[in-house]
Amino acid sequence: MASLDSTPQAVPDLPGPAGTAAKQIPPAAVARLTLYLRALNTLLAEGVERVSSESLAEASGVSSATLRKDLSHVGSYGTRGVGYEVQYLSRHIAAALGLTHDWKVAIVGAGNLGKALARYGGFESRGFDVVAIFDADQMVVGNEVGWLRVSDVADLETVLHRTGANMVVLALPASVAQDVCDRVVAAGVRSVLSFAPIMLQVPEGVNLRKVDMATELQILAYHAQRAQAPGQTA
Amino acid sequence: MASLDSTPQAVPDLPGPAGTAAKQIPPAAVARLTLYLRALNTLLAEGVERVSSESLAEASGVSSATLRKDLSHVGSYGTRGVGYEVQYLSRHIAAALGLTHDWKVAIVGAGNLGKALARYGGFESRGFDVVAIFDADQMVVGNEVGWLRVSDVADLETVLHRTGANMVVLALPASVAQDVCDRVVAAGVRSVLSFAPIMLQVPEGVNLRKVDMATELQILAYHAQRAQAPGQTA
DNA sequence: TAGATTGTTAATCGATTAACAATC
DNA sequence: TAGATTGTTAATCGATTAACAATC
């Protein structure tokens, strides 16, 4: 849906902000652009054709000032006095985020989490193809997960190359995460999303993001404790 | 491990920064404190007794300036010229984060993700007890997941009260997330972690955090696209 | 005392908000 | 033309970094 173009070369740029060298978008804005994109695609599915910054902002849980500021980094795709055309804006945000060609994702770890990720419909529909899933356990290698068969992590490099995977998700124990991560990076992958509860080291030029469920709960605990704490208004 | 005290009342405060009304810690610092805590517990397990801001910062992937600034929000638990005592600092960070009593977590959704979360060892070891897991599918209700049996989501309110759950993790489809979230909040839970790819509305006073795997991949895509883009040095 | 390292202050940087001129 | 809403500018706010005085 978000994928409009599958040329594997550099994004050809829709009309866009002139032939500019595509200015950097602030990290906080990039994160929110993904929210706007989701909200726009929901509207699109509902058949809504136009939306104002005010209502798109509300659907995304941000202020309209923030939304307009964020969109200004992408370009100028609205009409004053009118609003935004849903499909048009959606396409331009997708292009700005690099979603105009499909990304091929390999998952390392076929435990509960790896399987959950492999079967998660949200990937396919957003231009991410899961092309391989690995495990080290010989009892698990060869099993079916969704459309795929579990590959042996011993064949990591071979399978990554054969499938052309350009993103890797690590869904494995902390103890082996750094080793696998090193191999993945050595195999040429430059985008890694890790669910392992450990600080991974990657060389310059490799993008690493981390999702940590225990951390999220700890942050909730901090706020919950403060809310309960005495000293404030009961 | 992180749990030192199980009194269910408000944190009794170790020596702490005087009887002060516990000043607010900036959100960015709270998130990083969880990283320091993990690194400290790793050091503790390795038998390391003392650590400098420089090396703790490196283990946590931040600068030492940032680390010392963050710790200054918690209190002043180091020794100039020497460093920090690992266990002592760990305890004080845990106390500041509200991890001195156990939190009881219920998971709604016993699909792959819910099961992965229920079995994730990182929770128990950090003071989070998973006390219940729910599903709507009658084929799944009654199944064993780790130590638990899957409860019927129809009994949500009853089971939440009986188990004393004070945190809920939503691991369910977007289509039912808001409904279940409303029920959870109505049952008195004020801390919710959602994995559903949708913007949930919660009333004032309820803490909601969101983890979104598709969003993480999209953010990676943005950076990967930029790295590949022409115009920069090849 | 000399060397080391914290805790804090001040300077820089980036993100958010508010307001409004441009313009459909 | 009058009403509405964008895109942008300027002001505010918070977070990060660097530097160093305090002190073990």
Short mmCIF file of C-alpha atoms (C1' of nucleotides) in Angstrom, two decimals:
data_model
loop_
_atom_site.label_atom_id
_atom_site.label_comp_id
_atom_site.label_asym_id
_atom_site.label_seq_id
_atom_site.Cartn_x
_atom_site.Cartn_y
_atom_site.Cartn_z
CA MET A 1 0.00 0.00 0.00
CA ALA A 2 2.67 2.45 0.99
CA SER A 3 4.78 0.99 -1.76
CA LEU A 4 4.27 2.81 -5.03
CA ASP A 5 7.32 1.96 -7.02
CA SER A 6 9.62 -0.99 -6.95
CA THR A 7 12.64 0.28 -8.82
CA PRO A 8 15.52 -0.88 -6.67
CA GLN A 9 17.64 2.13 -7.55
CA ALA A 10 17.69 5.44 -5.69
CA VAL A 11 14.24 6.99 -5.28
CA PRO A 12 13.38 8.82 -8.53
CA ASP A 13 11.63 11.57 -6.55
CA LEU A 14 8.10 12.54 -7.37
CA PRO A 15 7.76 16.19 -8.45
CA GLY A 16 9.18 17.00 -5.04
CA PRO A 17 10.91 20.06 -3.61
CA ALA A 18 12.84 20.92 -6.78
CA GLY A 19 16.02 19.01 -7.48
CA THR A 20 17.28 19.88 -4.02
CA ALA A 21 19.74 17.52 -2.33
CA ALA A 22 16.88 16.38 -0.05
CA LYS A 23 17.46 18.15 3.22
CA GLN A 24 17.79 16.20 6.43
CA ILE A 25 14.56 15.63 8.37
CA PRO A 26 14.92 15.90 12.17
CA PRO A 27 14.71 12.49 13.92
CA ALA A 28 11.67 13.43 15.99
CA ALA A 29 9.88 14.48 12.81
CA VAL A 30 10.76 11.24 11.00
CA ALA A 31 9.19 9.22 13.81
CA ARG A 32 5.98 11.27 13.63
CA LEU A 33 5.81 11.13 9.82
CA THR A 34 5.26 7.38 10.16
CA LEU A 35 2.23 8.13 12.33
CA TYR A 36 0.80 10.56 9.81
CA LEU A 37 1.32 8.00 7.09
CA ARG A 38 -0.62 5.40 9.02
CA ALA A 39 -3.46 7.82 9.75
CA LEU A 40 -3.58 8.86 6.09
CA ASN A 41 -3.76 5.26 4.93
CA THR A 42 -6.61 4.63 7.35
CA LEU A 43 -8.44 7.64 5.92
CA LEU A 44 -7.73 6.42 2.40
CA ALA A 45 -9.24 3.04 3.24
CA GLU A 46 -12.32 4.85 4.57
CA GLY A 47 -12.61 6.73 1.29
CA VAL A 48 -11.81 10.14 2.77
CA GLU A 49 -10.25 12.38 0.12
CA ARG A 50 -9.27 15.53 1.97
CA VAL A 51 -8.10 16.30 5.47
CA SER A 52 -7.04 19.40 7.40
CA SER A 53 -3.91 19.65 9.51
CA GLU A 54 -6.18 19.99 12.50
CA SER A 55 -7.95 16.66 12.06
CA LEU A 56 -4.95 14.72 10.79
CA ALA A 57 -3.07 15.94 13.85
CA GLU A 58 -5.83 14.78 16.13
CA ALA A 59 -5.91 11.35 14.49
CA SER A 60 -2.16 11.12 15.03
CA GLY A 61 -2.09 12.38 18.58
CA VAL A 62 -0.04 15.53 18.02
CA SER A 63 -0.74 19.27 17.81
CA SER A 64 -1.56 20.80 14.44
CA ALA A 65 1.41 23.15 14.82
CA THR A 66 3.74 20.18 15.17
CA LEU A 67 2.15 18.43 12.23
CA ARG A 68 2.49 21.40 9.89
CA LYS A 69 6.05 21.99 10.99
CA ASP A 70 6.87 18.32 10.33
CA LEU A 71 5.24 18.37 6.90
CA SER A 72 7.23 21.46 6.00
CA HIS A 73 10.37 19.26 6.09
CA VAL A 74 8.85 17.01 3.45
CA GLY A 75 7.57 19.70 1.13
CA SER A 76 4.55 21.82 0.54
CA TYR A 77 1.71 19.57 -0.54
CA GLY A 78 -1.35 21.26 0.95
CA THR A 79 -3.70 23.94 -0.29
CA ARG A 80 -4.26 26.99 1.89
CA GLY A 81 -7.86 27.39 2.91
CA VAL A 82 -8.57 23.80 1.88
CA GLY A 83 -6.28 21.20 3.42
CA TYR A 84 -4.43 18.16 2.07
CA GLU A 85 -5.44 15.60 -0.52
CA VAL A 86 -5.09 12.34 1.40
CA GLN A 87 -3.59 10.14 -1.31
CA TYR A 88 -1.27 12.82 -2.64
CA LEU A 89 0.14 13.62 0.80
CA SER A 90 0.45 9.93 1.66
CA ARG A 91 2.54 9.31 -1.45
CA HIS A 92 4.86 12.18 -0.76
CA ILE A 93 5.44 11.18 2.85
CA ALA A 94 6.11 7.60 1.74
CA ALA A 95 8.62 8.89 -0.80
CA ALA A 96 10.35 11.07 1.79
CA LEU A 97 10.66 8.09 4.13
CA GLY A 98 12.18 5.88 1.45
CA LEU A 99 9.18 3.58 1.19
CA THR A 100 8.86 3.80 -2.57
CA HIS A 101 10.74 0.60 -3.07
CA ASP A 102 10.29 -2.60 -1.14
CA TRP A 103 12.66 -3.56 1.63
CA LYS A 104 13.63 -7.15 2.17
CA VAL A 105 13.71 -8.17 5.79
CA ALA A 106 15.37 -11.20 7.35
CA ILE A 107 14.52 -12.23 10.90
CA VAL A 108 17.11 -14.00 13.03
CA GLY A 109 15.49 -16.08 15.76
CA ALA A 110 12.41 -18.22 15.25
CA GLY A 111 11.22 -18.32 18.84
CA ASN A 112 7.91 -16.83 19.87
CA LEU A 113 9.06 -13.32 19.10
CA GLY A 114 10.57 -14.17 15.73
CA LYS A 115 7.43 -16.01 14.72
CA ALA A 116 5.25 -13.14 15.90
CA LEU A 117 7.28 -10.77 13.74
CA ALA A 118 7.30 -13.07 10.71
CA ARG A 119 3.53 -13.35 10.79
CA TYR A 120 2.83 -9.74 11.62
CA GLY A 121 0.68 -8.46 8.75
CA GLY A 122 1.75 -4.89 9.35
CA PHE A 123 5.04 -5.49 7.57
CA GLU A 124 3.83 -6.75 4.20
CA SER A 125 1.22 -4.04 3.91
CA ARG A 126 3.82 -1.35 4.49
CA GLY A 127 6.35 -2.39 1.89
CA PHE A 128 8.48 -4.71 4.01
CA ASP A 129 8.86 -8.25 2.65
CA VAL A 130 10.01 -10.85 5.11
CA VAL A 131 12.28 -12.99 2.95
CA ALA A 132 13.98 -15.27 5.48
CA ILE A 133 13.88 -16.45 9.05
CA PHE A 134 16.76 -18.16 10.87
CA ASP A 135 17.29 -20.23 13.95
CA ALA A 136 20.21 -22.07 15.54
CA ASP A 137 18.10 -24.89 16.99
CA GLN A 138 18.16 -27.91 14.65
CA MET A 139 14.71 -28.89 15.96
CA VAL A 140 13.35 -25.66 14.55
CA VAL A 141 15.33 -25.43 11.29
CA GLY A 142 13.10 -26.53 8.42
CA ASN A 143 9.83 -25.75 10.22
CA GLU A 144 7.24 -23.64 8.47
CA VAL A 145 6.60 -20.09 9.69
CA GLY A 146 4.01 -18.32 7.63
CA TRP A 147 5.18 -18.59 4.00
CA LEU A 148 8.72 -19.40 4.96
CA ARG A 149 10.87 -22.27 6.12
CA VAL A 150 13.29 -21.65 8.94
CA SER A 151 16.91 -21.54 7.69
CA ASP A 152 19.92 -22.62 9.70
CA VAL A 153 21.75 -19.63 11.11
CA ALA A 154 24.93 -21.42 10.01
CA ASP A 155 23.88 -20.48 6.46
CA LEU A 156 23.25 -16.85 7.40
CA GLU A 157 25.60 -15.25 4.86
CA THR A 158 24.54 -17.48 1.96
CA VAL A 159 20.84 -16.98 2.53
CA LEU A 160 21.13 -13.24 3.10
CA HIS A 161 22.87 -12.88 -0.25
CA ARG A 162 20.55 -15.24 -2.11
CA THR A 163 17.41 -13.50 -0.85
CA GLY A 164 18.85 -10.00 -1.21
CA ALA A 165 17.83 -9.08 2.34
CA ASN A 166 18.75 -5.48 3.16
CA MET A 167 17.32 -5.24 6.66
CA VAL A 168 17.70 -7.64 9.56
CA VAL A 169 15.62 -8.00 12.69
CA LEU A 170 17.34 -9.66 15.66
CA ALA A 171 14.89 -11.62 17.80
CA LEU A 172 17.33 -13.71 19.80
CA PRO A 173 18.92 -13.98 23.25
CA ALA A 174 21.33 -11.32 24.46
CA SER A 175 24.10 -13.89 24.74
CA VAL A 176 24.40 -14.44 20.98
CA ALA A 177 23.19 -11.07 19.73
CA GLN A 178 26.57 -9.40 19.25
CA ASP A 179 28.01 -12.37 17.37
CA VAL A 180 25.09 -12.60 14.98
CA CYS A 181 25.01 -8.85 14.57
CA ASP A 182 28.70 -8.85 13.57
CA ARG A 183 28.06 -11.53 10.95
CA VAL A 184 25.05 -9.68 9.59
CA VAL A 185 27.04 -6.47 9.28
CA ALA A 186 29.97 -8.31 7.69
CA ALA A 187 27.51 -9.70 5.15
CA GLY A 188 26.76 -6.14 4.08
CA VAL A 189 23.49 -5.37 5.85
CA ARG A 190 23.38 -1.78 7.04
CA SER A 191 20.00 -1.61 8.80
CA VAL A 192 19.41 -3.61 11.94
CA LEU A 193 16.48 -3.65 14.35
CA SER A 194 17.30 -5.43 17.60
CA PHE A 195 14.98 -6.84 20.23
CA ALA A 196 17.85 -8.26 22.26
CA PRO A 197 18.18 -6.63 25.68
CA ILE A 198 21.82 -5.65 25.27
CA MET A 199 23.86 -2.73 23.93
CA LEU A 200 25.11 -3.79 20.51
CA GLN A 201 28.19 -2.25 18.96
CA VAL A 202 28.03 -1.57 15.23
CA PRO A 203 30.52 0.18 12.95
CA GLU A 204 29.94 3.66 11.59
CA GLY A 205 27.48 3.66 8.71
CA VAL A 206 25.29 0.89 10.09
CA ASN A 207 21.87 1.94 11.35
CA LEU A 208 20.86 0.19 14.53
CA ARG A 209 17.58 0.62 16.32
CA LYS A 210 16.61 -1.09 19.51
CA VAL A 211 13.26 -2.08 20.97
CA ASP A 212 13.33 -3.12 24.58
CA MET A 213 10.25 -4.32 26.34
CA ALA A 214 11.69 -4.33 29.84
CA THR A 215 12.81 -0.74 29.39
CA GLU A 216 9.31 0.27 28.37
CA LEU A 217 7.85 -1.28 31.50
CA GLN A 218 10.48 0.40 33.65
CA ILE A 219 9.58 3.78 32.20
CA LEU A 220 5.93 3.08 32.96
CA ALA A 221 6.91 2.10 36.50
CA TYR A 222 8.63 5.44 37.00
CA HIS A 223 5.54 7.38 36.00
CA ALA A 224 3.17 5.12 37.93
CA GLN A 225 5.24 5.50 41.06
CA ARG A 226 5.27 9.26 40.71
CA ALA A 227 1.50 9.33 40.24
CA GLN A 228 1.03 7.32 43.43
CA ALA A 229 3.66 9.21 45.40
CA PRO A 230 2.51 11.39 48.29
CA GLY A 231 3.38 15.07 48.36
CA GLN A 232 1.36 15.79 45.27
CA THR A 233 -2.37 16.41 45.44
CA ALA A 234 -3.98 13.14 46.50
CA MET B 1 17.32 -8.52 41.11
CA ALA B 2 16.32 -4.93 40.70
CA SER B 3 13.66 -5.51 43.29
CA LEU B 4 14.91 -4.78 46.77
CA ASP B 5 11.75 -4.22 48.72
CA SER B 6 8.27 -5.49 48.28
CA THR B 7 6.23 -3.14 50.45
CA PRO B 8 3.29 -2.28 48.26
CA GLN B 9 2.97 1.21 49.69
CA ALA B 10 4.73 4.30 48.39
CA VAL B 11 8.50 3.87 48.08
CA PRO B 12 10.01 4.44 51.54
CA ASP B 13 13.03 6.15 49.96
CA LEU B 14 16.52 5.00 50.80
CA PRO B 15 18.65 7.72 52.42
CA GLY B 16 18.00 9.69 49.27
CA PRO B 17 18.17 13.38 48.41
CA ALA B 18 16.84 14.59 51.77
CA GLY B 19 13.11 14.54 52.34
CA THR B 20 12.66 16.50 49.13
CA ALA B 21 9.43 16.06 47.18
CA ALA B 22 11.41 13.97 44.64
CA LYS B 23 11.96 16.29 41.73
CA GLN B 24 10.83 15.33 38.26
CA ILE B 25 13.38 13.51 36.11
CA PRO B 26 13.38 14.55 32.42
CA PRO B 27 11.87 11.85 30.14
CA ALA B 28 15.05 11.40 28.12
CA ALA B 29 16.98 10.84 31.34
CA VAL B 30 14.47 8.28 32.63
CA ALA B 31 14.90 6.22 29.47
CA ARG B 32 18.67 6.26 29.83
CA LEU B 33 18.58 5.44 33.53
CA THR B 34 17.12 2.06 32.58
CA LEU B 35 20.21 1.48 30.41
CA TYR B 36 22.58 2.37 33.23
CA LEU B 37 20.67 0.05 35.52
CA ARG B 38 21.06 -2.83 33.10
CA ALA B 39 24.78 -2.15 32.63
CA LEU B 40 25.26 -1.93 36.40
CA ASN B 41 23.50 -5.24 36.94
CA THR B 42 25.71 -6.85 34.33
CA LEU B 43 28.78 -5.51 36.13
CA LEU B 44 27.36 -6.73 39.44
CA ALA B 45 26.96 -10.21 37.99
CA GLU B 46 30.59 -10.06 36.85
CA GLY B 47 31.67 -9.18 40.36
CA VAL B 48 32.81 -5.66 39.49
CA GLU B 49 32.51 -3.40 42.54
CA ARG B 50 33.39 0.04 41.27
CA VAL B 51 32.94 1.87 38.00
CA SER B 52 33.73 5.34 36.67
CA SER B 53 31.27 7.52 34.77
CA GLU B 54 33.53 7.11 31.77
CA SER B 55 33.32 3.34 31.58
CA LEU B 56 29.68 3.05 32.66
CA ALA B 57 28.84 5.55 29.94
CA GLU B 58 30.70 3.52 27.35
CA ALA B 59 28.92 0.33 28.41
CA SER B 60 25.62 2.15 28.04
CA GLY B 61 26.39 3.83 24.74
CA VAL B 62 26.21 7.44 25.91
CA SER B 63 28.75 10.18 26.69
CA SER B 64 30.08 10.52 30.21
CA ALA B 65 28.78 14.08 30.36
CA THR B 66 25.27 12.85 29.64
CA LEU B 67 25.61 10.08 32.19
CA ARG B 68 26.73 12.36 34.99
CA LYS B 69 24.04 14.88 34.15
CA ASP B 70 21.42 12.10 34.26
CA LEU B 71 22.69 10.75 37.57
CA SER B 72 22.54 14.23 39.04
CA HIS B 73 18.73 14.02 38.75
CA VAL B 74 18.75 10.91 40.92
CA GLY B 75 21.15 12.13 43.58
CA SER B 76 24.80 12.25 44.36
CA TYR B 77 26.00 8.72 44.92
CA GLY B 78 29.54 8.79 43.59
CA THR B 79 32.90 9.64 45.14
CA ARG B 80 35.06 12.26 43.46
CA GLY B 81 38.36 10.89 42.34
CA VAL B 82 37.09 7.34 42.74
CA GLY B 83 33.83 6.59 40.90
CA TYR B 84 30.64 4.79 41.82
CA GLU B 85 30.05 1.69 43.91
CA VAL B 86 28.15 -0.56 41.51
CA GLN B 87 25.62 -2.07 43.89
CA TYR B 88 24.96 1.16 45.74
CA LEU B 89 24.31 3.12 42.56
CA SER B 90 22.18 0.33 41.12
CA ARG B 91 19.94 0.38 44.18
CA HIS B 92 19.47 4.10 44.08
CA ILE B 93 18.62 4.16 40.40
CA ALA B 94 16.14 1.31 40.94
CA ALA B 95 14.56 3.27 43.77
CA ALA B 96 14.31 6.43 41.66
CA LEU B 97 12.61 4.46 38.88
CA GLY B 98 10.05 2.97 41.23
CA LEU B 99 11.40 -0.56 40.95
CA THR B 100 11.60 -1.15 44.69
CA HIS B 101 8.33 -2.95 44.74
CA ASP B 102 7.15 -5.56 42.29
CA TRP B 103 4.77 -4.67 39.54
CA LYS B 104 2.08 -7.11 38.47
CA VAL B 105 1.65 -7.33 34.75
CA ALA B 106 -1.26 -8.77 32.78
CA ILE B 107 -0.91 -9.50 29.09
CA VAL B 108 -3.94 -9.29 26.83
CA GLY B 109 -3.53 -11.42 23.73
CA ALA B 110 -2.01 -14.92 23.72
CA GLY B 111 -0.88 -15.03 20.12
CA ASN B 112 2.78 -15.31 19.21
CA LEU B 113 3.58 -11.89 20.59
CA GLY B 114 1.68 -12.35 23.84
CA LYS B 115 3.36 -15.71 24.37
CA ALA B 116 6.76 -14.25 23.60
CA LEU B 117 6.17 -11.55 26.20
CA ALA B 118 4.83 -13.96 28.81
CA ARG B 119 7.90 -16.15 28.51
CA TYR B 120 10.40 -13.32 28.24
CA GLY B 121 12.78 -13.82 31.15
CA GLY B 122 13.73 -10.15 31.19
CA PHE B 123 10.53 -9.25 33.00
CA GLU B 124 10.77 -11.48 36.05
CA SER B 125 14.40 -10.61 36.65
CA ARG B 126 13.58 -6.91 36.66
CA GLY B 127 10.77 -6.93 39.16
CA PHE B 128 7.84 -7.43 36.80
CA ASP B 129 5.62 -10.43 37.60
CA VAL B 130 3.40 -11.61 34.81
CA VAL B 131 0.24 -12.58 36.71
CA ALA B 132 -2.27 -13.19 33.92
CA ILE B 133 -2.64 -13.66 30.20
CA PHE B 134 -5.89 -13.33 28.27
CA ASP B 135 -7.28 -14.28 24.91
CA ALA B 136 -10.66 -14.05 23.20
CA ASP B 137 -10.25 -17.26 21.21
CA GLN B 138 -11.96 -20.16 23.03
CA MET B 139 -9.48 -22.55 21.41
CA VAL B 140 -6.71 -20.76 23.28
CA VAL B 141 -8.42 -20.09 26.61
CA GLY B 142 -7.20 -22.62 29.16
CA ASN B 143 -3.94 -23.37 27.36
CA GLU B 144 -0.71 -23.23 29.30
CA VAL B 145 1.72 -20.39 28.64
CA GLY B 146 4.78 -20.57 30.84
CA TRP B 147 3.47 -20.79 34.42
CA LEU B 148 0.06 -19.48 33.53
CA ARG B 149 -3.20 -20.59 32.01
CA VAL B 150 -4.84 -18.34 29.44
CA SER B 151 -7.91 -16.59 30.85
CA ASP B 152 -10.95 -15.62 28.84
CA VAL B 153 -10.90 -11.92 28.02
CA ALA B 154 -14.59 -11.94 28.96
CA ASP B 155 -13.39 -12.28 32.56
CA LEU B 156 -10.92 -9.42 32.21
CA GLU B 157 -12.22 -7.26 35.06
CA THR B 158 -12.62 -10.15 37.51
CA VAL B 159 -9.16 -11.57 36.87
CA LEU B 160 -7.44 -8.18 36.93
CA HIS B 161 -8.90 -7.52 40.37
CA ARG B 162 -8.21 -11.00 41.72
CA THR B 163 -4.58 -10.97 40.60
CA GLY B 164 -4.00 -7.35 41.58
CA ALA B 165 -2.49 -6.52 38.19
CA ASN B 166 -1.38 -2.89 38.02
CA MET B 167 0.13 -2.86 34.53
CA VAL B 168 -1.31 -4.21 31.31
CA VAL B 169 0.42 -5.08 28.06
CA LEU B 170 -1.77 -5.09 24.95
CA ALA B 171 -0.60 -7.66 22.40
CA LEU B 172 -3.68 -7.83 20.22
CA PRO B 173 -5.02 -6.68 16.84
CA ALA B 174 -5.63 -2.98 16.18
CA SER B 175 -9.33 -3.66 15.63
CA VAL B 176 -10.03 -4.59 19.25
CA ALA B 177 -7.29 -2.59 20.98
CA GLN B 178 -9.34 0.49 21.88
CA ASP B 179 -12.21 -1.58 23.31
CA VAL B 180 -9.94 -3.67 25.49
CA CYS B 181 -7.95 -0.61 26.51
CA ASP B 182 -11.14 1.13 27.66
CA ARG B 183 -12.09 -1.87 29.77
CA VAL B 184 -8.63 -2.10 31.28
CA VAL B 185 -8.68 1.57 32.21
CA ALA B 186 -12.22 1.29 33.60
CA ALA B 187 -10.94 -1.57 35.78
CA GLY B 188 -8.52 0.87 37.37
CA VAL B 189 -5.24 0.10 35.61
CA ARG B 190 -3.23 3.26 35.01
CA SER B 191 -0.19 1.93 33.14
CA VAL B 192 -0.57 0.45 29.68
CA LEU B 193 2.01 -0.71 27.16
CA SER B 194 0.54 -1.24 23.72
CA PHE B 195 1.92 -3.22 20.79
CA ALA B 196 -1.19 -2.59 18.69
CA PRO B 197 -0.47 -0.49 15.60
CA ILE B 198 -3.08 2.15 16.33
CA MET B 199 -3.37 5.45 18.23
CA LEU B 200 -5.14 4.64 21.48
CA GLN B 201 -7.05 7.28 23.41
CA VAL B 202 -6.72 7.17 27.18
CA PRO B 203 -8.05 9.55 29.82
CA GLU B 204 -5.79 11.96 31.71
CA GLY B 205 -3.82 10.20 34.41
CA VAL B 206 -3.32 6.97 32.51
CA ASN B 207 0.19 6.29 31.29
CA LEU B 208 0.28 4.82 27.82
CA ARG B 209 3.39 3.76 25.96
CA LYS B 210 3.47 2.35 22.50
CA VAL B 211 5.88 0.00 20.74
CA ASP B 212 5.44 -0.23 17.01
CA MET B 213 7.55 -2.56 14.95
CA ALA B 214 6.45 -1.25 11.56
CA THR B 215 7.33 2.28 12.64
CA GLU B 216 10.81 1.15 13.65
CA LEU B 217 11.39 -0.40 10.24
CA GLN B 218 10.12 2.72 8.52
CA ILE B 219 12.57 4.85 10.46
CA LEU B 220 15.36 2.49 9.43
CA ALA B 221 14.17 2.75 5.82
CA TYR B 222 14.48 6.52 5.95
CA HIS B 223 18.07 6.39 7.12
CA ALA B 224 19.01 3.58 4.73
CA GLN B 225 17.57 5.49 1.79
CA ARG B 226 19.50 8.60 2.75
CA ALA B 227 22.72 6.64 3.07
CA GLN B 228 22.23 5.20 -0.42
CA ALA B 229 21.03 8.45 -1.98
CA PRO B 230 23.28 10.15 -4.53
CA GLY B 231 24.42 13.72 -4.00
CA GLN B 232 26.41 12.75 -0.93
CA THR B 233 29.90 11.35 -1.24
CA ALA B 234 29.62 7.96 -2.90
"C1'" DT C 1 50.51 16.49 48.03
"C1'" DA C 2 49.39 15.02 43.20
"C1'" DG C 3 46.18 12.65 40.38
"C1'" DA C 4 41.68 11.41 39.37
"C1'" DT C 5 36.91 11.89 38.86
"C1'" DT C 6 32.55 13.65 40.32
"C1'" DG C 7 28.67 17.07 40.32
"C1'" DT C 8 27.36 21.40 38.51
"C1'" DT C 9 27.34 25.46 35.80
"C1'" DA C 10 27.11 27.81 31.46
"C1'" DA C 11 26.90 27.53 26.47
"C1'" DT C 12 25.13 25.26 22.59
"C1'" DC C 13 22.01 22.93 20.15
"C1'" DG C 14 17.57 21.10 18.67
"C1'" DA C 15 12.53 20.60 19.26
"C1'" DT C 16 8.06 22.50 20.26
"C1'" DT C 17 4.69 25.98 20.37
"C1'" DA C 18 2.27 30.12 19.10
"C1'" DA C 19 1.11 33.44 16.01
"C1'" DC C 20 0.26 35.27 11.58
"C1'" DA C 21 1.07 36.59 6.79
"C1'" DA C 22 0.29 34.32 2.47
"C1'" DT C 23 -3.14 32.56 -0.34
"C1'" DC C 24 -6.68 29.33 -1.84
"C1'" DT D 1 -14.95 39.37 -1.28
"C1'" DA D 2 -15.05 36.73 3.22
"C1'" DG D 3 -13.69 32.59 5.47
"C1'" DA D 4 -10.53 29.05 6.05
"C1'" DT D 5 -6.26 26.90 6.45
"C1'" DT D 6 -1.55 26.36 5.09
"C1'" DG D 7 3.53 27.23 5.48
"C1'" DT D 8 6.77 29.89 7.90
"C1'" DT D 9 8.77 32.86 11.23
"C1'" DA D 10 9.99 34.01 15.89
"C1'" DA D 11 9.79 32.84 20.77
"C1'" DT D 12 9.94 29.38 24.13
"C1'" DC D 13 11.31 25.42 26.03
"C1'" DG D 14 14.10 21.35 26.98
"C1'" DA D 15 18.17 18.42 26.09
"C1'" DT D 16 23.01 17.86 25.19
"C1'" DT D 17 27.70 19.06 25.50
"C1'" DA D 18 31.86 21.07 27.31
"C1'" DA D 19 34.42 22.79 30.83
"C1'" DC D 20 35.88 23.14 35.47
"C1'" DA D 21 35.68 23.89 40.45
"C1'" DA D 22 35.00 20.87 44.29
"C1'" DT D 23 36.88 17.15 46.60
"C1'" DC D 24 38.20 12.38 47.45
#
